[in-house]
CSV table of C-alpha atoms in Angstrom, one decimal:
chain,number,residue,atom,x,y,z
A,131,UNK,CA,-56.2,61.2,-16.5
A,132,UNK,CA,-56.0,58.8,-19.5
A,133,UNK,CA,-55.7,55.0,-18.8
A,134,UNK,CA,-52.4,53.4,-19.6
A,135,UNK,CA,-52.9,51.4,-22.6
A,136,UNK,CA,-50.1,49.0,-21.6
A,137,UNK,CA,-51.6,48.5,-18.1
A,138,UNK,CA,-51.1,44.6,-17.3
A,139,UNK,CA,-47.9,44.2,-19.7
A,140,UNK,CA,-45.2,42.6,-17.9
A,141,UNK,CA,-41.9,44.4,-17.3
A,142,UNK,CA,-39.1,43.5,-19.9
A,143,UNK,CA,-37.2,41.6,-17.3
A,144,UNK,CA,-40.4,39.4,-16.7
A,145,UNK,CA,-40.9,38.9,-20.4
A,146,UNK,CA,-37.2,37.9,-20.8
A,147,UNK,CA,-37.7,35.4,-18.0
A,148,UNK,CA,-40.7,34.0,-20.0
A,149,UNK,CA,-39.0,33.9,-23.1
A,150,UNK,CA,-35.4,32.8,-22.2
A,151,UNK,CA,-36.0,30.5,-19.1
A,152,UNK,CA,-35.5,26.8,-19.5
A,153,UNK,CA,-38.3,24.9,-18.1
A,154,UNK,CA,-37.7,21.4,-16.6
A,155,UNK,CA,-39.2,18.5,-18.4
A,156,UNK,CA,-42.4,17.2,-16.7
A,157,UNK,CA,-41.1,13.7,-16.3
A,158,UNK,CA,-39.3,15.0,-13.3
A,159,UNK,CA,-40.6,16.1,-10.1
A,160,UNK,CA,-39.2,19.7,-10.6
A,161,UNK,CA,-40.7,19.8,-14.0
A,162,UNK,CA,-44.1,18.4,-13.1
A,163,UNK,CA,-44.3,20.9,-10.1
A,164,UNK,CA,-43.4,23.8,-12.5
A,165,UNK,CA,-46.3,22.7,-14.8
A,166,UNK,CA,-48.8,22.3,-12.1
A,167,UNK,CA,-48.1,25.6,-10.5
A,168,UNK,CA,-47.9,27.6,-13.7
A,169,UNK,CA,-50.4,26.1,-16.0
A,170,UNK,CA,-53.1,28.7,-17.1
A,171,UNK,CA,-51.1,31.6,-15.6
A,172,UNK,CA,-50.3,33.3,-18.8
A,173,UNK,CA,-52.1,36.7,-19.1
A,174,UNK,CA,-52.7,37.8,-22.6
A,175,UNK,CA,-51.0,40.9,-23.8
A,176,UNK,CA,-53.4,44.0,-23.7
A,177,UNK,CA,-55.6,44.5,-26.8
A,178,UNK,CA,-54.3,47.6,-28.5
A,179,UNK,CA,-55.4,49.2,-31.9
A,180,UNK,CA,-52.7,50.6,-34.2
A,181,UNK,CA,-53.6,54.1,-33.3
A,182,UNK,CA,-53.0,53.2,-29.5
A,183,UNK,CA,-49.7,51.6,-30.2
A,184,UNK,CA,-48.5,55.0,-31.6
A,185,UNK,CA,-48.6,56.7,-28.3
A,186,UNK,CA,-46.5,54.0,-26.7
A,187,UNK,CA,-42.8,54.8,-26.4
A,188,UNK,CA,-40.6,52.9,-28.8
A,189,UNK,CA,-39.0,50.8,-26.1
A,190,UNK,CA,-42.2,49.5,-24.9
A,191,UNK,CA,-43.6,48.9,-28.4
A,192,UNK,CA,-40.8,46.0,-28.7
A,193,UNK,CA,-41.7,44.7,-25.5
A,194,UNK,CA,-45.5,44.8,-26.4
A,195,UNK,CA,-44.7,42.9,-29.9
A,196,UNK,CA,-42.7,40.3,-28.2
A,197,UNK,CA,-45.3,39.7,-25.5
A,198,UNK,CA,-48.2,39.5,-28.0
A,199,UNK,CA,-46.1,37.1,-29.9
A,200,UNK,CA,-45.8,34.9,-26.7
A,201,UNK,CA,-49.6,35.2,-26.2
A,202,UNK,CA,-50.2,34.1,-29.9
A,203,UNK,CA,-48.5,31.1,-29.6
A,204,UNK,CA,-49.7,29.9,-26.4
A,205,UNK,CA,-53.3,29.2,-27.2
A,206,UNK,CA,-55.6,28.5,-24.3
A,207,UNK,CA,-56.7,24.8,-23.6
A,208,UNK,CA,-60.5,24.9,-24.3
A,209,UNK,CA,-63.3,22.4,-23.4
A,210,UNK,CA,-64.4,20.5,-26.4
A,211,UNK,CA,-67.2,17.7,-26.6
A,212,UNK,CA,-64.3,15.4,-27.2
A,213,UNK,CA,-62.4,16.6,-24.2
A,214,UNK,CA,-65.5,16.3,-21.8
A,215,UNK,CA,-65.9,12.6,-22.6
A,216,UNK,CA,-62.3,12.1,-21.5
A,217,UNK,CA,-62.8,14.6,-18.5
A,218,UNK,CA,-65.8,12.4,-17.4
A,219,UNK,CA,-63.9,8.9,-17.5
A,220,UNK,CA,-60.9,10.2,-15.8
A,221,UNK,CA,-62.7,12.2,-13.3
A,222,UNK,CA,-64.6,9.1,-12.1
A,223,UNK,CA,-61.5,7.2,-11.5
A,224,UNK,CA,-59.5,10.1,-9.7
A,225,UNK,CA,-62.5,11.0,-7.4
A,226,UNK,CA,-63.2,7.4,-6.6
A,227,UNK,CA,-60.0,5.2,-6.6
A,228,UNK,CA,-58.1,7.2,-3.7
A,229,UNK,CA,-60.9,6.6,-1.2
A,230,UNK,CA,-61.0,2.8,-1.9
A,231,UNK,CA,-60.0,1.1,1.3
A,232,UNK,CA,-60.6,-2.9,0.7
A,233,UNK,CA,-58.6,-3.4,-2.4
A,234,UNK,CA,-55.4,-2.2,-3.4
A,235,UNK,CA,-55.8,-3.2,-6.9
A,236,UNK,CA,-57.5,-0.2,-8.7
A,237,UNK,CA,-58.9,0.2,-12.1
A,238,UNK,CA,-57.0,2.3,-14.6
A,239,UNK,CA,-57.7,4.4,-17.6
A,240,UNK,CA,-56.5,4.3,-21.3
A,241,UNK,CA,-56.7,7.5,-23.2
A,242,UNK,CA,-56.2,6.8,-27.0
A,243,UNK,CA,-56.2,8.9,-30.0
A,244,UNK,CA,-54.0,9.6,-33.1
A,245,UNK,CA,-51.3,12.3,-33.0
A,246,UNK,CA,-52.2,16.1,-32.3
A,247,UNK,CA,-55.5,15.3,-30.8
A,248,UNK,CA,-54.4,16.8,-27.4
A,249,UNK,CA,-54.1,13.5,-25.2
A,250,UNK,CA,-51.1,14.6,-23.1
A,251,UNK,CA,-52.4,18.1,-22.7
A,252,UNK,CA,-56.0,16.7,-21.4
A,253,UNK,CA,-54.4,14.0,-19.2
A,254,UNK,CA,-52.0,16.3,-17.6
A,255,UNK,CA,-54.4,19.1,-17.0
A,256,UNK,CA,-56.7,16.9,-15.4
A,257,UNK,CA,-54.0,15.2,-13.1
A,258,UNK,CA,-52.7,18.5,-12.3
A,259,UNK,CA,-56.3,19.7,-11.2
A,260,UNK,CA,-56.7,16.5,-9.1
A,261,UNK,CA,-53.3,17.1,-7.4
A,262,UNK,CA,-54.4,20.6,-6.4
A,263,UNK,CA,-57.5,19.2,-4.9
A,264,UNK,CA,-55.6,16.4,-3.1
A,265,UNK,CA,-53.0,18.7,-1.6
A,266,UNK,CA,-55.6,21.1,-0.4
A,267,UNK,CA,-57.5,18.2,1.0
A,268,UNK,CA,-54.5,17.3,3.2
A,269,UNK,CA,-53.1,20.8,3.8
A,270,UNK,CA,-50.3,20.0,1.3
A,271,UNK,CA,-48.8,17.4,3.5
A,272,UNK,CA,-48.5,13.7,2.9
A,273,UNK,CA,-51.1,12.0,5.3
A,274,UNK,CA,-48.9,8.9,5.2
A,275,UNK,CA,-45.6,10.6,6.1
A,276,UNK,CA,-43.5,9.7,9.2
A,277,UNK,CA,-43.0,12.4,11.7
A,278,UNK,CA,-39.3,13.6,11.8
A,279,UNK,CA,-38.7,12.8,8.2
A,280,UNK,CA,-38.6,14.6,5.1
A,281,UNK,CA,-39.4,13.5,1.6
A,282,UNK,CA,-41.0,14.7,-1.7
A,283,UNK,CA,-44.7,14.4,-1.6
A,284,UNK,CA,-45.8,13.8,-5.2
A,285,UNK,CA,-49.5,12.8,-5.4
A,286,UNK,CA,-49.0,12.5,-9.5
A,287,UNK,CA,-46.0,11.2,-11.2
A,288,UNK,CA,-45.7,11.6,-15.1
A,289,UNK,CA,-43.4,9.2,-17.0
A,290,UNK,CA,-42.7,9.0,-20.6
A,291,UNK,CA,-42.6,5.2,-21.8
A,292,UNK,CA,-38.9,4.8,-22.9
A,293,UNK,CA,-38.1,4.0,-26.5
A,294,UNK,CA,-37.8,0.0,-26.9
A,295,UNK,CA,-39.0,-0.1,-23.3
A,296,UNK,CA,-37.8,-3.0,-20.9
A,297,UNK,CA,-39.1,-3.7,-17.4
A,298,UNK,CA,-35.7,-2.2,-16.1
A,299,UNK,CA,-35.8,0.9,-18.4
A,300,UNK,CA,-39.4,1.6,-17.2
A,301,UNK,CA,-38.4,1.1,-13.7
A,302,UNK,CA,-35.4,3.6,-14.1
A,303,UNK,CA,-37.7,6.0,-15.7
A,304,UNK,CA,-40.3,5.9,-12.7
A,305,UNK,CA,-37.5,6.2,-10.3
A,306,UNK,CA,-35.9,9.1,-12.2
A,307,UNK,CA,-39.0,11.2,-11.8
A,308,UNK,CA,-38.1,11.5,-8.1
A,309,UNK,CA,-34.3,11.8,-8.5
A,310,UNK,CA,-31.6,10.7,-10.8
A,311,UNK,CA,-29.5,8.8,-8.2
A,312,UNK,CA,-30.2,5.1,-9.2
A,313,UNK,CA,-27.7,2.6,-7.9
A,314,UNK,CA,-27.0,-0.6,-9.9
A,315,UNK,CA,-29.6,-3.0,-8.9
A,316,UNK,CA,-31.3,-6.1,-10.3
A,317,UNK,CA,-34.5,-6.1,-11.7
A,318,UNK,CA,-36.3,-7.6,-8.8
A,319,UNK,CA,-34.6,-4.9,-6.7
A,320,UNK,CA,-35.8,-2.2,-9.0
A,321,UNK,CA,-39.2,-3.3,-8.9
A,322,UNK,CA,-39.2,-3.3,-5.3
A,323,UNK,CA,-37.6,0.2,-5.1
A,324,UNK,CA,-40.4,1.3,-7.6
A,325,UNK,CA,-43.2,0.0,-5.2
A,326,UNK,CA,-41.4,1.7,-2.1
A,327,UNK,CA,-40.9,4.9,-3.9
A,328,UNK,CA,-44.5,5.2,-4.9
A,329,UNK,CA,-45.6,4.6,-1.3
A,330,UNK,CA,-42.9,6.7,0.2
A,331,UNK,CA,-43.7,9.5,-2.0
A,332,UNK,CA,-47.6,9.5,-1.6
A,333,UNK,CA,-48.3,9.0,-5.4
A,334,UNK,CA,-52.0,8.4,-5.9
A,335,UNK,CA,-51.8,8.6,-9.8
A,336,UNK,CA,-49.0,7.5,-12.2
A,337,UNK,CA,-49.3,8.6,-15.9
A,338,UNK,CA,-47.5,6.7,-18.5
A,339,UNK,CA,-47.4,8.6,-21.6
A,340,UNK,CA,-46.5,7.5,-25.2
A,341,UNK,CA,-47.6,3.9,-24.1
A,342,UNK,CA,-48.1,3.1,-27.9
A,343,UNK,CA,-44.3,2.5,-27.9
A,344,UNK,CA,-45.2,-1.0,-26.6
A,345,UNK,CA,-45.8,-3.1,-29.7
A,346,UNK,CA,-46.1,-6.5,-28.0
A,347,UNK,CA,-44.1,-8.4,-30.8
A,348,UNK,CA,-41.0,-8.4,-28.4
A,349,UNK,CA,-40.9,-10.4,-25.4
A,350,UNK,CA,-39.6,-7.2,-23.5
A,351,UNK,CA,-42.9,-5.4,-24.3
A,352,UNK,CA,-44.8,-8.3,-23.1
A,353,UNK,CA,-42.9,-8.1,-19.7
A,354,UNK,CA,-43.6,-4.5,-19.5
A,355,UNK,CA,-47.2,-5.0,-19.8
A,356,UNK,CA,-46.9,-7.8,-17.0
A,357,UNK,CA,-45.0,-5.1,-15.0
A,358,UNK,CA,-47.9,-2.6,-15.6
A,359,UNK,CA,-50.3,-5.0,-14.3
A,360,UNK,CA,-48.2,-5.5,-11.2
A,361,UNK,CA,-48.2,-1.7,-10.6
A,362,UNK,CA,-52.0,-1.7,-10.4
A,363,UNK,CA,-51.6,-3.7,-7.1
A,364,UNK,CA,-49.6,-0.8,-5.7
A,365,UNK,CA,-52.9,1.2,-4.6
A,366,UNK,CA,-52.4,3.8,-7.4
A,367,UNK,CA,-54.4,4.8,-10.5
A,368,UNK,CA,-52.6,4.2,-13.6
A,369,UNK,CA,-53.4,6.5,-16.7
A,370,UNK,CA,-52.0,5.3,-19.9
A,371,UNK,CA,-51.9,7.6,-22.8
A,372,UNK,CA,-50.8,6.8,-26.4
A,373,UNK,CA,-51.4,6.8,-30.2
A,374,UNK,CA,-54.1,4.5,-31.3
A,375,UNK,CA,-53.9,1.9,-28.4
A,376,UNK,CA,-56.0,-0.7,-29.9
A,377,UNK,CA,-54.0,-0.7,-32.9
A,378,UNK,CA,-50.6,-1.4,-31.0
A,379,UNK,CA,-51.6,-4.9,-29.9
A,380,UNK,CA,-51.4,-3.8,-26.3
A,381,UNK,CA,-55.0,-5.0,-25.7
A,382,UNK,CA,-54.6,-7.8,-28.2
A,383,UNK,CA,-55.2,-10.4,-25.5
A,384,UNK,CA,-57.9,-8.6,-23.9
A,385,UNK,CA,-61.6,-8.8,-24.6
A,386,UNK,CA,-64.1,-5.8,-24.8
A,387,UNK,CA,-67.1,-5.9,-22.6
A,388,UNK,CA,-69.7,-4.1,-24.6
A,389,UNK,CA,-72.1,-4.1,-21.4
A,390,UNK,CA,-69.5,-2.3,-19.2
A,391,UNK,CA,-67.7,-0.7,-22.2
A,392,UNK,CA,-64.4,-1.7,-20.6
A,393,UNK,CA,-61.5,-3.7,-21.8
A,394,UNK,CA,-60.9,-6.8,-19.6
A,395,UNK,CA,-57.3,-8.2,-19.6
A,396,UNK,CA,-56.9,-11.9,-19.2
A,397,UNK,CA,-55.7,-13.5,-15.7
A,398,UNK,CA,-52.2,-13.7,-15.2
A,399,UNK,CA,-50.4,-17.3,-15.2
A,400,UNK,CA,-49.1,-16.8,-11.9
A,401,UNK,CA,-49.9,-14.7,-8.9
A,402,UNK,CA,-46.4,-13.0,-8.8
A,403,UNK,CA,-44.8,-10.9,-11.5
A,404,UNK,CA,-41.1,-10.4,-11.0
A,405,UNK,CA,-41.4,-10.6,-7.3
A,406,UNK,CA,-44.2,-8.1,-6.9
A,407,UNK,CA,-47.3,-9.6,-5.1
A,408,UNK,CA,-50.5,-9.3,-7.4
A,409,UNK,CA,-53.7,-9.5,-5.3
A,410,UNK,CA,-56.1,-9.7,-8.1
A,411,UNK,CA,-55.8,-11.4,-11.5
A,412,UNK,CA,-58.6,-9.9,-13.5
A,413,UNK,CA,-57.5,-6.2,-14.3
A,414,UNK,CA,-59.7,-3.7,-16.0
A,415,UNK,CA,-59.1,-0.3,-17.7
A,416,UNK,CA,-61.6,2.2,-19.1
A,417,UNK,CA,-60.4,2.9,-22.7
A,418,UNK,CA,-61.6,6.4,-24.0
A,419,UNK,CA,-60.9,7.8,-27.4
A,420,UNK,CA,-59.9,11.4,-27.8
A,421,UNK,CA,-61.1,12.0,-31.2
A,422,UNK,CA,-61.2,15.0,-33.6
A,423,UNK,CA,-64.0,17.9,-34.1
A,424,UNK,CA,-66.9,16.0,-35.8
A,425,UNK,CA,-68.5,18.3,-38.4
A,426,UNK,CA,-71.8,16.6,-39.7
A,427,UNK,CA,-74.5,18.3,-38.1
A,428,UNK,CA,-75.5,21.9,-37.2
A,429,UNK,CA,-74.6,21.4,-33.4
A,430,UNK,CA,-71.4,19.9,-34.4
A,431,UNK,CA,-70.7,22.8,-36.5
A,432,UNK,CA,-71.5,25.2,-33.8
A,433,UNK,CA,-69.0,23.4,-31.4
A,434,UNK,CA,-66.1,24.0,-33.8
A,435,UNK,CA,-67.1,27.6,-34.5
A,436,UNK,CA,-67.2,28.1,-30.6
A,437,UNK,CA,-63.7,26.6,-30.4
A,438,UNK,CA,-62.5,29.1,-33.0
A,439,UNK,CA,-64.2,31.8,-31.2
A,440,UNK,CA,-62.1,31.1,-28.1
A,441,UNK,CA,-59.0,31.2,-30.4
A,442,UNK,CA,-60.0,34.6,-32.0
A,443,UNK,CA,-60.7,36.0,-28.7
A,444,UNK,CA,-57.1,35.1,-27.4
A,445,UNK,CA,-55.0,36.3,-30.5
A,446,UNK,CA,-53.3,39.8,-30.4
A,447,UNK,CA,-53.4,40.9,-34.0
A,448,UNK,CA,-53.5,45.0,-34.6
A,449,UNK,CA,-56.1,44.6,-37.6
A,450,UNK,CA,-58.1,41.6,-36.6
A,451,UNK,CA,-61.8,42.1,-36.4
A,452,UNK,CA,-64.6,40.3,-34.8
A,453,UNK,CA,-65.2,37.1,-36.9
A,454,UNK,CA,-61.9,36.8,-38.4
A,455,UNK,CA,-61.8,33.1,-37.8
A,456,UNK,CA,-65.6,32.5,-37.2
A,457,UNK,CA,-67.5,34.3,-40.1
A,458,UNK,CA,-68.1,33.7,-43.8
A,459,UNK,CA,-66.5,30.6,-45.3
A,460,UNK,CA,-63.4,30.7,-42.8
A,461,UNK,CA,-64.8,27.9,-40.3
A,462,UNK,CA,-65.2,25.4,-43.2
A,463,UNK,CA,-61.9,26.4,-44.7
A,464,UNK,CA,-60.1,25.7,-41.5
A,465,UNK,CA,-61.8,22.6,-40.9
A,466,UNK,CA,-60.7,21.5,-44.4
A,467,UNK,CA,-57.2,22.4,-43.4
A,468,UNK,CA,-57.1,20.5,-40.2
A,469,UNK,CA,-59.8,17.7,-40.6
A,470,UNK,CA,-61.1,18.7,-37.1
A,471,UNK,CA,-57.8,17.6,-35.4
A,472,UNK,CA,-57.4,20.3,-32.6
A,473,UNK,CA,-53.5,20.2,-32.5
A,474,UNK,CA,-53.2,20.8,-36.2
A,475,UNK,CA,-55.6,23.6,-36.0
A,476,UNK,CA,-53.4,25.1,-33.2
A,477,UNK,CA,-50.3,24.8,-35.2
A,478,UNK,CA,-51.9,26.4,-38.4
A,479,UNK,CA,-53.4,29.3,-36.4
A,480,UNK,CA,-50.0,29.9,-34.5
A,481,UNK,CA,-47.8,30.1,-37.5
A,482,UNK,CA,-50.3,32.1,-39.4
A,483,UNK,CA,-50.4,34.7,-36.3
A,484,UNK,CA,-46.7,34.9,-36.5
A,485,UNK,CA,-46.8,35.3,-40.5
A,486,UNK,CA,-49.3,38.0,-40.0
A,487,UNK,CA,-47.1,39.9,-37.4
A,488,UNK,CA,-44.0,39.5,-39.6
A,489,UNK,CA,-45.5,40.5,-42.8
A,490,UNK,CA,-47.3,43.6,-41.1
A,491,UNK,CA,-50.6,42.2,-42.4
A,492,UNK,CA,-51.8,41.9,-38.7
A,493,UNK,CA,-54.8,39.8,-39.6
A,494,UNK,CA,-55.6,36.1,-40.6
A,495,UNK,CA,-57.5,35.4,-43.9
A,496,UNK,CA,-57.6,32.6,-46.5
A,497,UNK,CA,-54.8,34.5,-48.4
A,498,UNK,CA,-52.3,34.2,-45.7
A,499,UNK,CA,-53.2,30.9,-44.8
A,500,UNK,CA,-52.8,29.4,-48.1
A,501,UNK,CA,-48.9,30.2,-47.6
A,502,UNK,CA,-48.9,28.1,-44.4
A,503,UNK,CA,-48.3,24.4,-44.9
A,504,UNK,CA,-48.5,22.0,-41.9
A,505,UNK,CA,-47.0,18.5,-41.9
A,506,UNK,CA,-47.9,16.4,-45.0
A,507,UNK,CA,-50.7,18.7,-46.4
A,508,UNK,CA,-51.3,18.5,-50.1
A,509,UNK,CA,-50.2,22.1,-51.0
A,510,UNK,CA,-52.5,22.2,-54.0
A,511,UNK,CA,-55.6,21.7,-52.1
A,512,UNK,CA,-54.4,22.5,-48.4
A,513,UNK,CA,-56.2,19.6,-46.9
A,514,UNK,CA,-54.7,17.6,-44.2
A,515,UNK,CA,-54.0,14.2,-44.5
A,516,UNK,CA,-56.0,12.2,-41.8
A,517,UNK,CA,-54.5,9.1,-40.5
A,518,UNK,CA,-56.0,5.8,-41.2
A,519,UNK,CA,-57.9,4.3,-38.3
A,520,UNK,CA,-59.0,1.1,-40.0
A,521,UNK,CA,-56.8,-0.9,-37.4
A,522,UNK,CA,-59.2,0.2,-34.4
A,523,UNK,CA,-61.5,-2.4,-32.9
A,524,UNK,CA,-65.0,-1.8,-33.9
A,525,UNK,CA,-66.1,-0.8,-30.2
A,526,UNK,CA,-63.5,2.0,-30.3
A,527,UNK,CA,-63.9,3.4,-33.9
A,528,UNK,CA,-65.1,6.9,-33.8
A,529,UNK,CA,-68.5,7.5,-35.4
A,530,UNK,CA,-67.7,11.0,-36.7
A,531,UNK,CA,-68.1,12.3,-40.4
A,532,UNK,CA,-64.4,12.0,-41.9
A,533,UNK,CA,-65.1,13.6,-44.9
A,534,UNK,CA,-64.0,16.9,-45.8
A,535,UNK,CA,-66.9,19.5,-45.5
A,536,UNK,CA,-68.3,21.4,-48.5
A,537,UNK,CA,-66.3,24.3,-49.7
A,538,UNK,CA,-67.9,27.4,-48.0
A,539,UNK,CA,-69.0,30.2,-50.4
A,540,UNK,CA,-72.1,31.9,-51.1
A,541,UNK,CA,-74.1,29.1,-49.9
A,542,UNK,CA,-72.9,29.2,-46.4
A,543,UNK,CA,-73.3,31.9,-43.8
A,544,UNK,CA,-72.1,32.0,-40.2
A,545,UNK,CA,-74.1,34.0,-37.6
A,546,UNK,CA,-74.6,33.8,-33.8
A,547,UNK,CA,-76.5,30.7,-34.3
A,548,UNK,CA,-73.8,28.8,-36.1
A,549,UNK,CA,-73.8,27.7,-39.9
A,550,UNK,CA,-76.9,28.3,-41.9
A,551,UNK,CA,-77.0,26.5,-45.4
A,552,UNK,CA,-79.3,28.0,-48.1
A,553,UNK,CA,-81.4,25.8,-50.4
A,554,UNK,CA,-79.0,26.1,-53.3
A,555,UNK,CA,-77.3,22.7,-53.6
A,556,UNK,CA,-73.6,22.5,-53.7
A,557,UNK,CA,-72.0,20.4,-56.4
């Protein structure tokens, strides 16, 4: 009996649910729970050849095409050298702070990087993994809960920093994570309610995303920073994520300790901030930069090619062959298009995969990619315009090679051991 080529393909109703179901935003408890429970569960479509597809009933062919389209646009989160650095810093905080017993003021983490570098994806994945660990550790119960009561247990809370944030709007955003019912309260009452909610819901980690919206030239922004410092005294780990944090002025008054590789915020002028008690004046954040793929050494090139291999293995295109993204001059072409930025590479490949399916080409090559323009690319050269990082502090500036790699051709060969350059010099 021959094996069913569509074994593992979800039913039509399940595919429709994946495509049509509205997902709640993760800045609510329901949305975060959905993200945490479903992340990484998407099973790629079966890998079929054109000949195998012909034996499939027409009704299921359309199901298969739709599901492989879902597969192609949901690329897996892969471990990269840049992400490893971020993982190490955040893991140290998440696996040590919750067990500190003699100090309610816990050090936090700032994750900085330019757009499309994958900051939010990295931070949320690590926080969700920590929450899984924490829930398993306590049998999915809040160890501080009171018998006979019921409440949401939220070890991790994800909040997007409001546009033109004020202390009041940030308080409301945090409270909205747990539920939309917020009574009219004064700012001191809101602050107290935030502190109580974080404690009552068992929050161990508070993620404040898009923190770059604080520009520090407004008094409200400075008040929000004071509030963030106060939250550090609530016994939670703060993770701040944003674009080019050093360039926003958020750390303008801080000093960088090169020995400890940490930013030290100055003492507060008073021991109380908007009615919340502060037990420690000196605040510390670990600032880690999530950079793009470097491409200056053979080892760095192999890392990039390995990332392409992960994408290539995930894609479902009928005429794709091994090495579609990793052989010949394709790696250097793709690096030139994305400048090593993971998010831009993902957008480029996703759009190319959809174009390959729509056109019937069913494979990705340079000719197809030339018709895909991402963001502010120069159509004449296909080179992604990298953001200027001149405003970063010297301690945070990436040391990677920012130049576009040499155009691949006869002089560059990619094999199982990575890129190998011949002795013939390129002009």
